[in-house]
mmCIF file of C-alpha atoms and ligand atoms in Angstrom:
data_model
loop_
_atom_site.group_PDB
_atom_site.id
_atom_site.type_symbol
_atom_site.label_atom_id
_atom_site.label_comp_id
_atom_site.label_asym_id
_atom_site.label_seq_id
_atom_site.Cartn_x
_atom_site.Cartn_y
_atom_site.Cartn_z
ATOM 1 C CA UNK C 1 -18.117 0.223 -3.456
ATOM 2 C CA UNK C 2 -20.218 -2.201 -1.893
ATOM 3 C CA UNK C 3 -18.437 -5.399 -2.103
ATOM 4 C CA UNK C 4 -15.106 -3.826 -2.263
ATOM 5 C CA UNK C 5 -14.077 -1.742 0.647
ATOM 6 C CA UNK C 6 -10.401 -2.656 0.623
ATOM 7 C CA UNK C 7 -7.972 -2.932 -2.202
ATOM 8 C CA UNK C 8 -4.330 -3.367 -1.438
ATOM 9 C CA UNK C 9 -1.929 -3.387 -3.754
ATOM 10 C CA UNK C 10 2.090 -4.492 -4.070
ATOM 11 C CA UNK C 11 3.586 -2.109 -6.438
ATOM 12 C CA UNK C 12 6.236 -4.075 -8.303
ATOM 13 C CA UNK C 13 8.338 -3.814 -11.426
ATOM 14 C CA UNK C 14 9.333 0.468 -11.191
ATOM 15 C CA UNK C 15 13.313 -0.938 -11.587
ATOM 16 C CA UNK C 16 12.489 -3.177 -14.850
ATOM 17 C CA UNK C 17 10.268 -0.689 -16.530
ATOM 18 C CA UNK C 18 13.336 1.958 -15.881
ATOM 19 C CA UNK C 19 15.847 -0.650 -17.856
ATOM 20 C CA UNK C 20 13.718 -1.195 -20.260
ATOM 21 C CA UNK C 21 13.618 2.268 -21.048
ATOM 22 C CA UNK C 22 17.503 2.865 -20.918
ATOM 23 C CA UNK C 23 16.820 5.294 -17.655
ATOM 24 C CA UNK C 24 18.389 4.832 -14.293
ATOM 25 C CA UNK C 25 16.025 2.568 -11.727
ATOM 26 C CA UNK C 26 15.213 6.083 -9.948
ATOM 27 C CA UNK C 27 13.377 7.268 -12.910
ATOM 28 C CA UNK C 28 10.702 4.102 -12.386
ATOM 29 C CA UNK C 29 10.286 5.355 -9.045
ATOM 30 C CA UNK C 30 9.427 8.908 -10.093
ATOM 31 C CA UNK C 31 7.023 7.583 -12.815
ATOM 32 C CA UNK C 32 6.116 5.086 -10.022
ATOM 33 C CA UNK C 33 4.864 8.362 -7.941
ATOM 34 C CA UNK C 34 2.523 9.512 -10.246
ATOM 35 C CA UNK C 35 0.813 6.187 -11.096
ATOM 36 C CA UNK C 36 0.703 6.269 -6.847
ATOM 37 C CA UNK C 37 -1.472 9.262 -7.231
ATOM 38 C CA UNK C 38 -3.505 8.706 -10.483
ATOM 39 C CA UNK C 39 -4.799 5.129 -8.639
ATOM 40 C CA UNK C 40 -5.318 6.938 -5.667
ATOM 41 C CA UNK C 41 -8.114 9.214 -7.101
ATOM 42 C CA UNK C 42 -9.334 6.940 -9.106
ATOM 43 C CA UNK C 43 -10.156 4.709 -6.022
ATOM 44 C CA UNK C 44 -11.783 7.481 -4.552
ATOM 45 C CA UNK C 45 -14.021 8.462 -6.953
ATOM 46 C CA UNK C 46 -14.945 4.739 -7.410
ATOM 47 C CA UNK C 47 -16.295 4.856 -3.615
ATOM 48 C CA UNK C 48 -13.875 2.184 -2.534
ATOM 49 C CA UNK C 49 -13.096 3.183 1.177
ATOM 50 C CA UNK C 50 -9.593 1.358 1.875
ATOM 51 C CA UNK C 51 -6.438 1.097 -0.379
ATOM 52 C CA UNK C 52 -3.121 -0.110 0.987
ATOM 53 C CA UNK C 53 0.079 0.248 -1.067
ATOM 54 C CA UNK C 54 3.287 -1.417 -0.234
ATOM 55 C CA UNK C 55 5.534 1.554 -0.851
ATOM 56 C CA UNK C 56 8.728 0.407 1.396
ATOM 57 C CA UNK C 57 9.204 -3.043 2.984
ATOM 58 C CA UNK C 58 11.340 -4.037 5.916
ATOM 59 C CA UNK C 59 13.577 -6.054 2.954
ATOM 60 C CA UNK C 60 13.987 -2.777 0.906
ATOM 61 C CA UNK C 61 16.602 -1.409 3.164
ATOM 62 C CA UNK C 62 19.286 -4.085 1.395
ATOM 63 C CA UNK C 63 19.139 -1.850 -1.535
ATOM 64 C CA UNK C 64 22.480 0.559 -2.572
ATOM 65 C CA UNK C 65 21.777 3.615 -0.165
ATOM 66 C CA UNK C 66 21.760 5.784 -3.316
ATOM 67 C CA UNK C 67 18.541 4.042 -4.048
ATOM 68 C CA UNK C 68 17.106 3.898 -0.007
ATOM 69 C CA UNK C 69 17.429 7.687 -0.209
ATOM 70 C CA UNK C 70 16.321 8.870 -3.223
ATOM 71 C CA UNK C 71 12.726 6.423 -2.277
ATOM 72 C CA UNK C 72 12.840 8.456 1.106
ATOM 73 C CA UNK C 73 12.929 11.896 -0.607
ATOM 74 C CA UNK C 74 10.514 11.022 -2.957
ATOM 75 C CA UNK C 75 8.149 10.097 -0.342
ATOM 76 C CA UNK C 76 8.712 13.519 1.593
ATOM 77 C CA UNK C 77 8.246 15.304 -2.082
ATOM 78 C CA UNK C 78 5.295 13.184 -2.583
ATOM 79 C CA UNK C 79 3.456 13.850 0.803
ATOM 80 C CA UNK C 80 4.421 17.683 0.480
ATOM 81 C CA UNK C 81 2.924 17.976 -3.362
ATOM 82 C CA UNK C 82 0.238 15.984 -2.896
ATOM 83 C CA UNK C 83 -1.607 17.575 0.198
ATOM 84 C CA UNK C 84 -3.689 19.298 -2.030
ATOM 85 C CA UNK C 85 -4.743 16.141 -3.920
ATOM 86 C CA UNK C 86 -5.894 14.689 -0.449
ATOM 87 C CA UNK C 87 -7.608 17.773 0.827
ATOM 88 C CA UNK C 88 -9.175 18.148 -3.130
ATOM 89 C CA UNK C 89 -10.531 14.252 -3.049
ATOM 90 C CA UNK C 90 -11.474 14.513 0.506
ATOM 91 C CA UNK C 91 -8.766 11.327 0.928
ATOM 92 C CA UNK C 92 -7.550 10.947 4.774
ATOM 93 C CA UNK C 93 -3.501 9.253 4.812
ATOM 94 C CA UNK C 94 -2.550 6.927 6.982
ATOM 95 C CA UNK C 95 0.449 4.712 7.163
ATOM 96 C CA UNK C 96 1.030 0.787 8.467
ATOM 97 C CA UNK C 97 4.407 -0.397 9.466
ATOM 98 C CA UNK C 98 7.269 0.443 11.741
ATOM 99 C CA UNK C 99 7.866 4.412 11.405
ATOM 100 C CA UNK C 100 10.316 4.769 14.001
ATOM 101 C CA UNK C 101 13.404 3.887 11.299
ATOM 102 C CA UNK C 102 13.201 6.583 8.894
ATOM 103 C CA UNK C 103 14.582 9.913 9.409
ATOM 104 C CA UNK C 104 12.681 12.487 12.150
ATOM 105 C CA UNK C 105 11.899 14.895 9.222
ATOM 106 C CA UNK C 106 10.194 12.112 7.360
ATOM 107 C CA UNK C 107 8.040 11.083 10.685
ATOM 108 C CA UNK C 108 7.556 14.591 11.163
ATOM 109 C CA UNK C 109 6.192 14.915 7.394
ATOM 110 C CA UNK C 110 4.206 11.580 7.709
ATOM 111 C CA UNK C 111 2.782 13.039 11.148
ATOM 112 C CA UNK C 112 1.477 16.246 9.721
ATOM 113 C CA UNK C 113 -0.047 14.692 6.431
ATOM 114 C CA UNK C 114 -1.710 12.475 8.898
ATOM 115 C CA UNK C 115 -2.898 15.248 11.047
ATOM 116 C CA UNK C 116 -3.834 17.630 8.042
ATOM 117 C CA UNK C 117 -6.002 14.971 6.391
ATOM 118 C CA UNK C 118 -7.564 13.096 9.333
ATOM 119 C CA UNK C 119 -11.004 14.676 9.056
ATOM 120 C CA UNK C 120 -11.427 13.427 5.694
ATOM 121 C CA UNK C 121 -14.016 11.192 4.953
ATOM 122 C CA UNK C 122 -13.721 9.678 0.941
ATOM 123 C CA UNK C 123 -10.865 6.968 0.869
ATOM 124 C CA UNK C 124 -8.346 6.247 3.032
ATOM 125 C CA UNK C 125 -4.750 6.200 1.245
ATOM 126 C CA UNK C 126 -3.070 3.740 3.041
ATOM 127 C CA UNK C 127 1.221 3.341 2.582
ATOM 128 C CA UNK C 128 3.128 0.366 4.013
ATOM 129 C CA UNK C 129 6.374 2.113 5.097
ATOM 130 C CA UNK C 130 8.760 -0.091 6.499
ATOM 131 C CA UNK C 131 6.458 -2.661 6.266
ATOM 132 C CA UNK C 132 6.410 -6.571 6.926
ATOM 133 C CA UNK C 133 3.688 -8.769 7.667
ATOM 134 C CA UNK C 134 5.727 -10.883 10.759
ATOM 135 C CA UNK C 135 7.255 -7.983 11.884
ATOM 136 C CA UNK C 136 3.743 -6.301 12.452
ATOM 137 C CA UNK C 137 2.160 -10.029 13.633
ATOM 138 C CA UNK C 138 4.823 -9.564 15.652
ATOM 139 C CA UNK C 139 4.880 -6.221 17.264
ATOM 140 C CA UNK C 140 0.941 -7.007 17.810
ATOM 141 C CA UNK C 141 1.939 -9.707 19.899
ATOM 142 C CA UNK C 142 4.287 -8.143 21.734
ATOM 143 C CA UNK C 143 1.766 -5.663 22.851
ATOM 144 C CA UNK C 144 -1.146 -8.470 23.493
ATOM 145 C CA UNK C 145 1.234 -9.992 25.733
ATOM 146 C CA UNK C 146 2.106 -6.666 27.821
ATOM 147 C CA UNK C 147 -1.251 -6.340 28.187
ATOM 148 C CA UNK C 148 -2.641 -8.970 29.627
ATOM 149 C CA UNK C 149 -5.198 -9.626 27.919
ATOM 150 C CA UNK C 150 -6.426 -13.362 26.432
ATOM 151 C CA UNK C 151 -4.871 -14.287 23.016
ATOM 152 C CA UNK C 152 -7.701 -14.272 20.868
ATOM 153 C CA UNK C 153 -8.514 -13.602 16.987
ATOM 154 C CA UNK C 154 -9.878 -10.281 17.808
ATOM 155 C CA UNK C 155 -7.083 -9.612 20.639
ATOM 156 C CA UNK C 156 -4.678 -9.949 18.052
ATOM 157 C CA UNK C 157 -6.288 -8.165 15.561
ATOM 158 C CA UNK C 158 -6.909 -5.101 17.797
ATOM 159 C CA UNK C 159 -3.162 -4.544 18.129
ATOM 160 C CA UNK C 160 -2.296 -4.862 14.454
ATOM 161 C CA UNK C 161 -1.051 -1.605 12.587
ATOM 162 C CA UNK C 162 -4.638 -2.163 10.290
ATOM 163 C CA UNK C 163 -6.704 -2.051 13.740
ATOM 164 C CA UNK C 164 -10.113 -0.627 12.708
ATOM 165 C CA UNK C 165 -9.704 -1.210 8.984
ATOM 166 C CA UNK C 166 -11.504 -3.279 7.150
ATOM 167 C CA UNK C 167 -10.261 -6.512 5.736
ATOM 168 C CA UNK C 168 -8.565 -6.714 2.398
ATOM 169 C CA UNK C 169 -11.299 -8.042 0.229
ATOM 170 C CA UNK C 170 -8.746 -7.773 -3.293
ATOM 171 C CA UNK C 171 -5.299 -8.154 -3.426
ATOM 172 C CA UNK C 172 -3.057 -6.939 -6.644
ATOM 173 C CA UNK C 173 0.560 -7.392 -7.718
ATOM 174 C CA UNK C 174 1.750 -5.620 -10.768
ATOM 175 C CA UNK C 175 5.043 -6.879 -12.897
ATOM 176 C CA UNK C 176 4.265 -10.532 -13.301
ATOM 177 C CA UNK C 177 6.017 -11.923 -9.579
ATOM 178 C CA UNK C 178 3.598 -14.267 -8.231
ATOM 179 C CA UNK C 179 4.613 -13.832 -4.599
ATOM 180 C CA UNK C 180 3.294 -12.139 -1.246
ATOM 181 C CA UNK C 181 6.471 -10.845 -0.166
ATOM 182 C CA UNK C 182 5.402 -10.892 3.444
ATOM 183 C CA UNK C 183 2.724 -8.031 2.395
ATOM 184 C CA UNK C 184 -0.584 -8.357 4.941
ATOM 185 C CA UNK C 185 -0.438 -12.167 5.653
ATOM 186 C CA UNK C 186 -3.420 -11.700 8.329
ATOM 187 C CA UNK C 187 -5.674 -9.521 5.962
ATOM 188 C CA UNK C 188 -5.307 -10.834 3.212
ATOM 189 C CA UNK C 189 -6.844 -14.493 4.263
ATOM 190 C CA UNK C 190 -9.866 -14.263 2.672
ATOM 191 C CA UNK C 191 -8.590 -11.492 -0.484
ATOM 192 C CA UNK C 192 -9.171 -12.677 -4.311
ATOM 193 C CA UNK C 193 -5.909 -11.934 -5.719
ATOM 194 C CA UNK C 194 -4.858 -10.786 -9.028
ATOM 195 C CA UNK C 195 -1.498 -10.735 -10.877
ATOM 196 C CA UNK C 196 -0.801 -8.934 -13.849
ATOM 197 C CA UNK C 197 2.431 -8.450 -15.664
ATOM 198 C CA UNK C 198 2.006 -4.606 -16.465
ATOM 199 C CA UNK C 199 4.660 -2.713 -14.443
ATOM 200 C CA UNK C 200 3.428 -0.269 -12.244
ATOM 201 C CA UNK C 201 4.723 2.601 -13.769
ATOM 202 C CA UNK C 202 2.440 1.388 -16.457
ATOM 203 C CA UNK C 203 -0.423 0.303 -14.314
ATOM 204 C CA UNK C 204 -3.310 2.501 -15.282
ATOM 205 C CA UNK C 205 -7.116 3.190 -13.854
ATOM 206 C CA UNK C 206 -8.345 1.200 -16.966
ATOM 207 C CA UNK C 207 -6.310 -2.119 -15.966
ATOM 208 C CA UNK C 208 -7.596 -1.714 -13.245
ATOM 209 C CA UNK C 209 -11.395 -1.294 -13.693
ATOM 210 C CA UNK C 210 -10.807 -4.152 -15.475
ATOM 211 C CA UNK C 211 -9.431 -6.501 -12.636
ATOM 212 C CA UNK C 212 -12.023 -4.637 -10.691
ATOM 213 C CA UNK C 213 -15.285 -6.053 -12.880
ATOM 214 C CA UNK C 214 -13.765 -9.521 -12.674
ATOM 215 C CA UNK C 215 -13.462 -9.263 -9.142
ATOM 216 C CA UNK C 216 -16.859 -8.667 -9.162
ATOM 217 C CA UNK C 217 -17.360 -11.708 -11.004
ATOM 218 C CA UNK C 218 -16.084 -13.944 -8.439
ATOM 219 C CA UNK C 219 -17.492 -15.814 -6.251
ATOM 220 C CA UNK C 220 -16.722 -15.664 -2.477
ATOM 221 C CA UNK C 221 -17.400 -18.313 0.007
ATOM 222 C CA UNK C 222 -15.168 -17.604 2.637
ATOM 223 C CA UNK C 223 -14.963 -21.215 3.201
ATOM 224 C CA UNK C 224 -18.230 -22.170 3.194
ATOM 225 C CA UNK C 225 -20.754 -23.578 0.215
HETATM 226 C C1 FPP A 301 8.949 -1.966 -6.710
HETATM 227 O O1 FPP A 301 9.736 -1.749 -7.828
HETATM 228 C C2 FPP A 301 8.633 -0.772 -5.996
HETATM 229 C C3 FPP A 301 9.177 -0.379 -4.804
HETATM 230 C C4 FPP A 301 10.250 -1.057 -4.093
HETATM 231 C C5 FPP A 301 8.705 0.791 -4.091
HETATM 232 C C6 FPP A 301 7.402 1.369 -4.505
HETATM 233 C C7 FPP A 301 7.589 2.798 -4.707
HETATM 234 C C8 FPP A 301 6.898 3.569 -5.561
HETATM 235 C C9 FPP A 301 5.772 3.069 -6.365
HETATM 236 C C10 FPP A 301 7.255 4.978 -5.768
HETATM 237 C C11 FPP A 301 7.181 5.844 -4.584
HETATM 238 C C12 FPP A 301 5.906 5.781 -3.875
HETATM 239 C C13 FPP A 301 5.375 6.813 -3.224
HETATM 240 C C14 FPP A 301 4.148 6.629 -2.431
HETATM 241 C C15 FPP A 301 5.955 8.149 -3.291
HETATM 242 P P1 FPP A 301 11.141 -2.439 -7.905
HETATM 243 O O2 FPP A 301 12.145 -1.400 -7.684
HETATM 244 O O3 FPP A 301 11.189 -3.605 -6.977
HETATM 245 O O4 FPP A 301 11.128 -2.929 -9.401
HETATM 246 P P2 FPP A 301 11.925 -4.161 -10.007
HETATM 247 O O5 FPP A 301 11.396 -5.400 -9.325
HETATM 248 O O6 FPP A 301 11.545 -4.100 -11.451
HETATM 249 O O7 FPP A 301 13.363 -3.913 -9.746
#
Protein backbone atom coordinates (compact mmCIF):
# COMPACT_ATOMS: atom_id res chain seq x y z
CA UNK A 1 0.00 0.00 0.00
CA UNK A 2 1.40 3.06 -1.18
CA UNK A 3 1.03 5.49 1.54
CA UNK A 4 0.99 2.91 4.18
CA UNK A 5 4.03 0.77 4.49
CA UNK A 6 3.99 0.43 8.27
CA UNK A 7 1.18 -0.26 10.63
CA UNK A 8 1.96 -0.99 14.22
CA UNK A 9 -0.33 -1.89 16.48
CA UNK A 10 -0.67 -2.17 20.63
CA UNK A 11 -2.88 -5.04 21.25
CA UNK A 12 -4.83 -4.16 24.38
CA UNK A 13 -7.91 -5.26 26.26
CA UNK A 14 -7.42 -9.62 25.80
CA UNK A 15 -7.85 -9.61 30.02
CA UNK A 16 -11.25 -7.41 29.94
CA UNK A 17 -12.81 -9.13 27.02
CA UNK A 18 -11.98 -12.59 29.06
CA UNK A 19 -14.07 -11.06 32.27
CA UNK A 20 -16.52 -9.99 30.41
CA UNK A 21 -17.12 -13.27 29.18
CA UNK A 22 -16.91 -15.09 32.66
CA UNK A 23 -13.53 -16.98 31.25
CA UNK A 24 -10.18 -16.86 32.92
CA UNK A 25 -7.77 -13.81 31.44
CA UNK A 26 -5.80 -16.76 29.54
CA UNK A 27 -8.71 -17.45 27.40
CA UNK A 28 -8.40 -13.56 25.90
CA UNK A 29 -4.99 -14.42 25.13
CA UNK A 30 -5.85 -17.55 23.15
CA UNK A 31 -8.67 -15.67 21.29
CA UNK A 32 -6.03 -12.86 21.27
CA UNK A 33 -3.78 -15.43 19.03
CA UNK A 34 -6.04 -15.88 16.43
CA UNK A 35 -7.09 -12.23 15.89
CA UNK A 36 -2.85 -12.03 15.79
CA UNK A 37 -3.09 -14.17 12.76
CA UNK A 38 -6.39 -13.17 10.99
CA UNK A 39 -4.76 -9.26 10.95
CA UNK A 40 -1.70 -10.63 9.89
CA UNK A 41 -3.03 -11.95 6.49
CA UNK A 42 -5.17 -9.52 6.07
CA UNK A 43 -2.23 -6.97 6.04
CA UNK A 44 -0.62 -8.98 3.61
CA UNK A 45 -2.99 -9.31 1.16
CA UNK A 46 -3.66 -5.52 1.49
CA UNK A 47 0.12 -4.97 0.21
CA UNK A 48 1.07 -3.18 3.38
CA UNK A 49 4.84 -4.17 3.82
CA UNK A 50 5.47 -3.55 7.73
CA UNK A 51 3.24 -4.46 10.78
CA UNK A 52 4.57 -4.32 14.32
CA UNK A 53 2.58 -5.82 17.21
CA UNK A 54 3.35 -5.25 20.79
CA UNK A 55 2.92 -8.82 21.94
CA UNK A 56 5.14 -8.65 25.36
CA UNK A 57 6.53 -5.46 26.95
CA UNK A 58 9.43 -5.05 29.31
CA UNK A 59 6.38 -4.05 32.06
CA UNK A 60 4.52 -7.39 31.36
CA UNK A 61 6.88 -9.40 33.41
CA UNK A 62 4.99 -7.85 36.80
CA UNK A 63 2.19 -10.08 35.91
CA UNK A 64 1.33 -13.50 38.27
CA UNK A 65 3.89 -16.02 36.63
CA UNK A 66 0.87 -18.24 35.88
CA UNK A 67 0.01 -15.59 33.40
CA UNK A 68 4.02 -14.76 32.13
CA UNK A 69 4.03 -18.45 31.20
CA UNK A 70 1.08 -19.37 29.74
CA UNK A 71 1.85 -15.84 27.14
CA UNK A 72 5.34 -17.60 26.62
CA UNK A 73 3.82 -20.98 25.57
CA UNK A 74 1.40 -19.50 23.55
CA UNK A 75 3.94 -17.70 21.64
CA UNK A 76 6.07 -21.01 21.07
CA UNK A 77 2.49 -22.75 20.02
CA UNK A 78 1.84 -19.81 17.91
CA UNK A 79 5.24 -19.65 15.99
CA UNK A 80 5.15 -23.60 15.64
CA UNK A 81 1.31 -23.61 14.10
CA UNK A 82 1.64 -20.83 12.22
CA UNK A 83 4.79 -21.55 9.98
CA UNK A 84 2.64 -22.62 7.43
CA UNK A 85 0.57 -19.41 7.45
CA UNK A 86 3.94 -17.47 6.86
CA UNK A 87 5.37 -19.75 4.25
CA UNK A 88 1.42 -19.81 2.61
CA UNK A 89 1.27 -15.69 2.60
CA UNK A 90 4.83 -15.43 1.65
CA UNK A 91 5.10 -13.28 5.26
CA UNK A 92 8.93 -13.10 6.56
CA UNK A 93 8.91 -12.82 10.94
CA UNK A 94 10.96 -10.81 12.62
CA UNK A 95 11.05 -9.69 16.18
CA UNK A 96 12.14 -6.10 18.02
CA UNK A 97 13.10 -6.03 21.60
CA UNK A 98 15.45 -7.62 24.05
CA UNK A 99 15.34 -11.58 23.32
CA UNK A 100 17.98 -12.57 25.54
CA UNK A 101 15.27 -12.90 28.73
CA UNK A 102 13.02 -15.51 27.63
CA UNK A 103 13.73 -19.08 27.86
CA UNK A 104 16.59 -20.73 25.25
CA UNK A 105 13.80 -22.91 23.70
CA UNK A 106 11.76 -19.84 22.98
CA UNK A 107 15.00 -17.98 21.30
CA UNK A 108 15.67 -21.10 19.71
CA UNK A 109 11.91 -21.18 18.28
CA UNK A 110 12.02 -17.36 17.49
CA UNK A 111 15.52 -18.08 15.70
CA UNK A 112 14.26 -20.76 13.41
CA UNK A 113 10.87 -18.99 12.45
CA UNK A 114 13.19 -16.21 11.62
CA UNK A 115 15.48 -18.32 9.61
CA UNK A 116 12.61 -20.43 7.92
CA UNK A 117 10.79 -17.31 6.73
CA UNK A 118 13.60 -14.87 5.89
CA UNK A 119 13.38 -15.25 2.12
CA UNK A 120 9.95 -14.12 2.10
CA UNK A 121 9.05 -11.21 0.37
CA UNK A 122 4.97 -10.11 1.11
CA UNK A 123 4.77 -8.48 4.69
CA UNK A 124 6.92 -8.50 7.33
CA UNK A 125 5.17 -9.73 10.73
CA UNK A 126 6.84 -7.86 13.13
CA UNK A 127 6.41 -8.91 17.31
CA UNK A 128 7.69 -6.64 20.10
CA UNK A 129 8.90 -9.28 22.61
CA UNK A 130 10.20 -7.90 25.59
CA UNK A 131 9.80 -4.74 24.25
CA UNK A 132 10.24 -1.00 25.49
CA UNK A 133 10.83 2.01 23.64
CA UNK A 134 13.82 3.51 26.28
CA UNK A 135 15.12 0.34 26.79
CA UNK A 136 15.74 -0.07 22.92
CA UNK A 137 16.70 4.03 22.65
CA UNK A 138 18.77 2.84 25.04
CA UNK A 139 20.57 -0.25 24.01
CA UNK A 140 21.02 1.81 20.55
CA UNK A 141 22.97 4.15 22.39
CA UNK A 142 24.91 2.01 24.12
CA UNK A 143 26.14 0.56 20.93
CA UNK A 144 26.59 4.19 19.10
CA UNK A 145 28.77 4.98 21.87
CA UNK A 146 31.05 1.68 21.63
CA UNK A 147 31.40 2.48 18.35
CA UNK A 148 32.67 5.50 17.90
CA UNK A 149 30.91 6.86 15.69
CA UNK A 150 29.20 10.70 15.73
CA UNK A 151 25.75 10.87 17.47
CA UNK A 152 23.58 11.66 14.78
CA UNK A 153 19.73 11.07 13.76
CA UNK A 154 20.73 8.43 11.39
CA UNK A 155 23.62 7.05 13.84
CA UNK A 156 21.04 6.43 16.20
CA UNK A 157 18.64 5.13 14.08
CA UNK A 158 21.04 2.57 12.51
CA UNK A 159 21.44 0.84 15.87
CA UNK A 160 17.76 0.65 16.76
CA UNK A 161 16.09 -2.93 16.86
CA UNK A 162 13.73 -1.37 13.63
CA UNK A 163 17.16 -0.60 11.67
CA UNK A 164 16.17 -0.89 7.98
CA UNK A 165 12.43 -0.69 8.52
CA UNK A 166 10.46 1.75 7.48
CA UNK A 167 8.88 4.31 9.70
CA UNK A 168 5.55 3.76 11.34
CA UNK A 169 3.29 5.79 9.17
CA UNK A 170 -0.19 4.50 11.47
CA UNK A 171 -0.31 3.73 14.85
CA UNK A 172 -3.43 1.67 16.54
CA UNK A 173 -4.49 0.86 20.10
CA UNK A 174 -7.42 -1.38 20.62
CA UNK A 175 -9.58 -1.38 24.13
CA UNK A 176 -10.20 2.30 24.58
CA UNK A 177 -6.54 3.25 26.72
CA UNK A 178 -5.35 6.33 25.21
CA UNK A 179 -1.69 5.79 26.06
CA UNK A 180 1.74 4.81 24.29
CA UNK A 181 2.92 2.62 26.88
CA UNK A 182 6.51 3.21 25.91
CA UNK A 183 5.60 1.33 22.44
CA UNK A 184 8.09 2.86 19.44
CA UNK A 185 8.58 6.44 20.83
CA UNK A 186 11.25 7.13 17.88
CA UNK A 187 8.99 5.67 15.02
CA UNK A 188 6.17 6.64 15.77
CA UNK A 189 7.00 10.65 15.52
CA UNK A 190 5.39 11.33 12.57
CA UNK A 191 2.41 8.12 12.85
CA UNK A 192 -1.48 9.21 12.66
CA UNK A 193 -2.81 7.37 15.48
CA UNK A 194 -6.04 5.75 16.08
CA UNK A 195 -7.85 4.50 19.22
CA UNK A 196 -10.71 2.41 19.27
CA UNK A 197 -12.46 0.80 22.15
CA UNK A 198 -13.05 -2.74 20.49
CA UNK A 199 -10.90 -5.27 22.40
CA UNK A 200 -8.58 -7.06 20.45
CA UNK A 201 -9.92 -10.27 20.73
CA UNK A 202 -12.70 -8.53 18.94
CA UNK A 203 -10.65 -6.46 16.61
CA UNK A 204 -11.52 -7.64 13.15
CA UNK A 205 -10.10 -6.97 9.34
CA UNK A 206 -13.33 -4.87 8.81
CA UNK A 207 -12.50 -2.34 11.82
CA UNK A 208 -9.77 -2.15 10.49
CA UNK A 209 -10.24 -1.34 6.76
CA UNK A 210 -12.17 1.07 8.24
CA UNK A 211 -9.45 3.00 10.33
CA UNK A 212 -7.43 2.19 7.28
CA UNK A 213 -9.73 4.47 4.64
CA UNK A 214 -9.70 7.26 7.21
CA UNK A 215 -6.16 7.11 7.45
CA UNK A 216 -6.18 7.66 4.04
CA UNK A 217 -8.20 10.59 4.54
CA UNK A 218 -5.75 12.43 6.50
CA UNK A 219 -3.68 14.77 5.80
CA UNK A 220 0.10 14.59 6.51
CA UNK A 221 2.42 17.45 6.75
CA UNK A 222 5.11 16.21 8.65
CA UNK A 223 5.48 19.58 10.03
CA UNK A 224 5.38 21.54 7.25
CA UNK A 225 2.30 23.53 5.30
C1 LIG B 1 -3.09 -6.94 26.27
O1 LIG B 1 -4.18 -7.47 26.94
C2 LIG B 1 -2.31 -7.92 25.59
C3 LIG B 1 -1.09 -8.41 25.99
C4 LIG B 1 -0.41 -8.08 27.23
C5 LIG B 1 -0.32 -9.31 25.16
C6 LIG B 1 -0.72 -9.46 23.74
C7 LIG B 1 -0.83 -10.88 23.45
C8 LIG B 1 -1.65 -11.43 22.54
C9 LIG B 1 -2.49 -10.64 21.63
C10 LIG B 1 -1.78 -12.89 22.41
C11 LIG B 1 -0.55 -13.61 22.07
C12 LIG B 1 0.15 -13.10 20.89
C13 LIG B 1 0.85 -13.86 20.06
C14 LIG B 1 1.62 -13.24 18.97
C15 LIG B 1 0.86 -15.32 20.17
P1 LIG B 1 -4.28 -7.28 28.49
O2 LIG B 1 -4.00 -8.57 29.10
O3 LIG B 1 -3.42 -6.14 28.92
O4 LIG B 1 -5.81 -6.89 28.62
P2 LIG B 1 -6.47 -6.03 29.77
O5 LIG B 1 -5.87 -4.65 29.68
O6 LIG B 1 -7.91 -6.04 29.38
O7 LIG B 1 -6.18 -6.71 31.05
Amino acid sequence: MENLKHLAIIMDGNGRWAKEKGLTRVKGHEKGAEVVREITTYCASVGIEYLTLYAFSTENWKRPKAEVEFLMKLLDKYLERELTTYQKNNIRFETIGDLSRFSKALQKRIASTKEATKTNTALTQVLALNYGARDEITRAVVKLCASGETVSEAAIEKHLDTAGFPEVDMLVRTSGEVRISNFMLWQIAYAECFFTETLWPDFTPEELAKLIEEYGQRERRYGGL
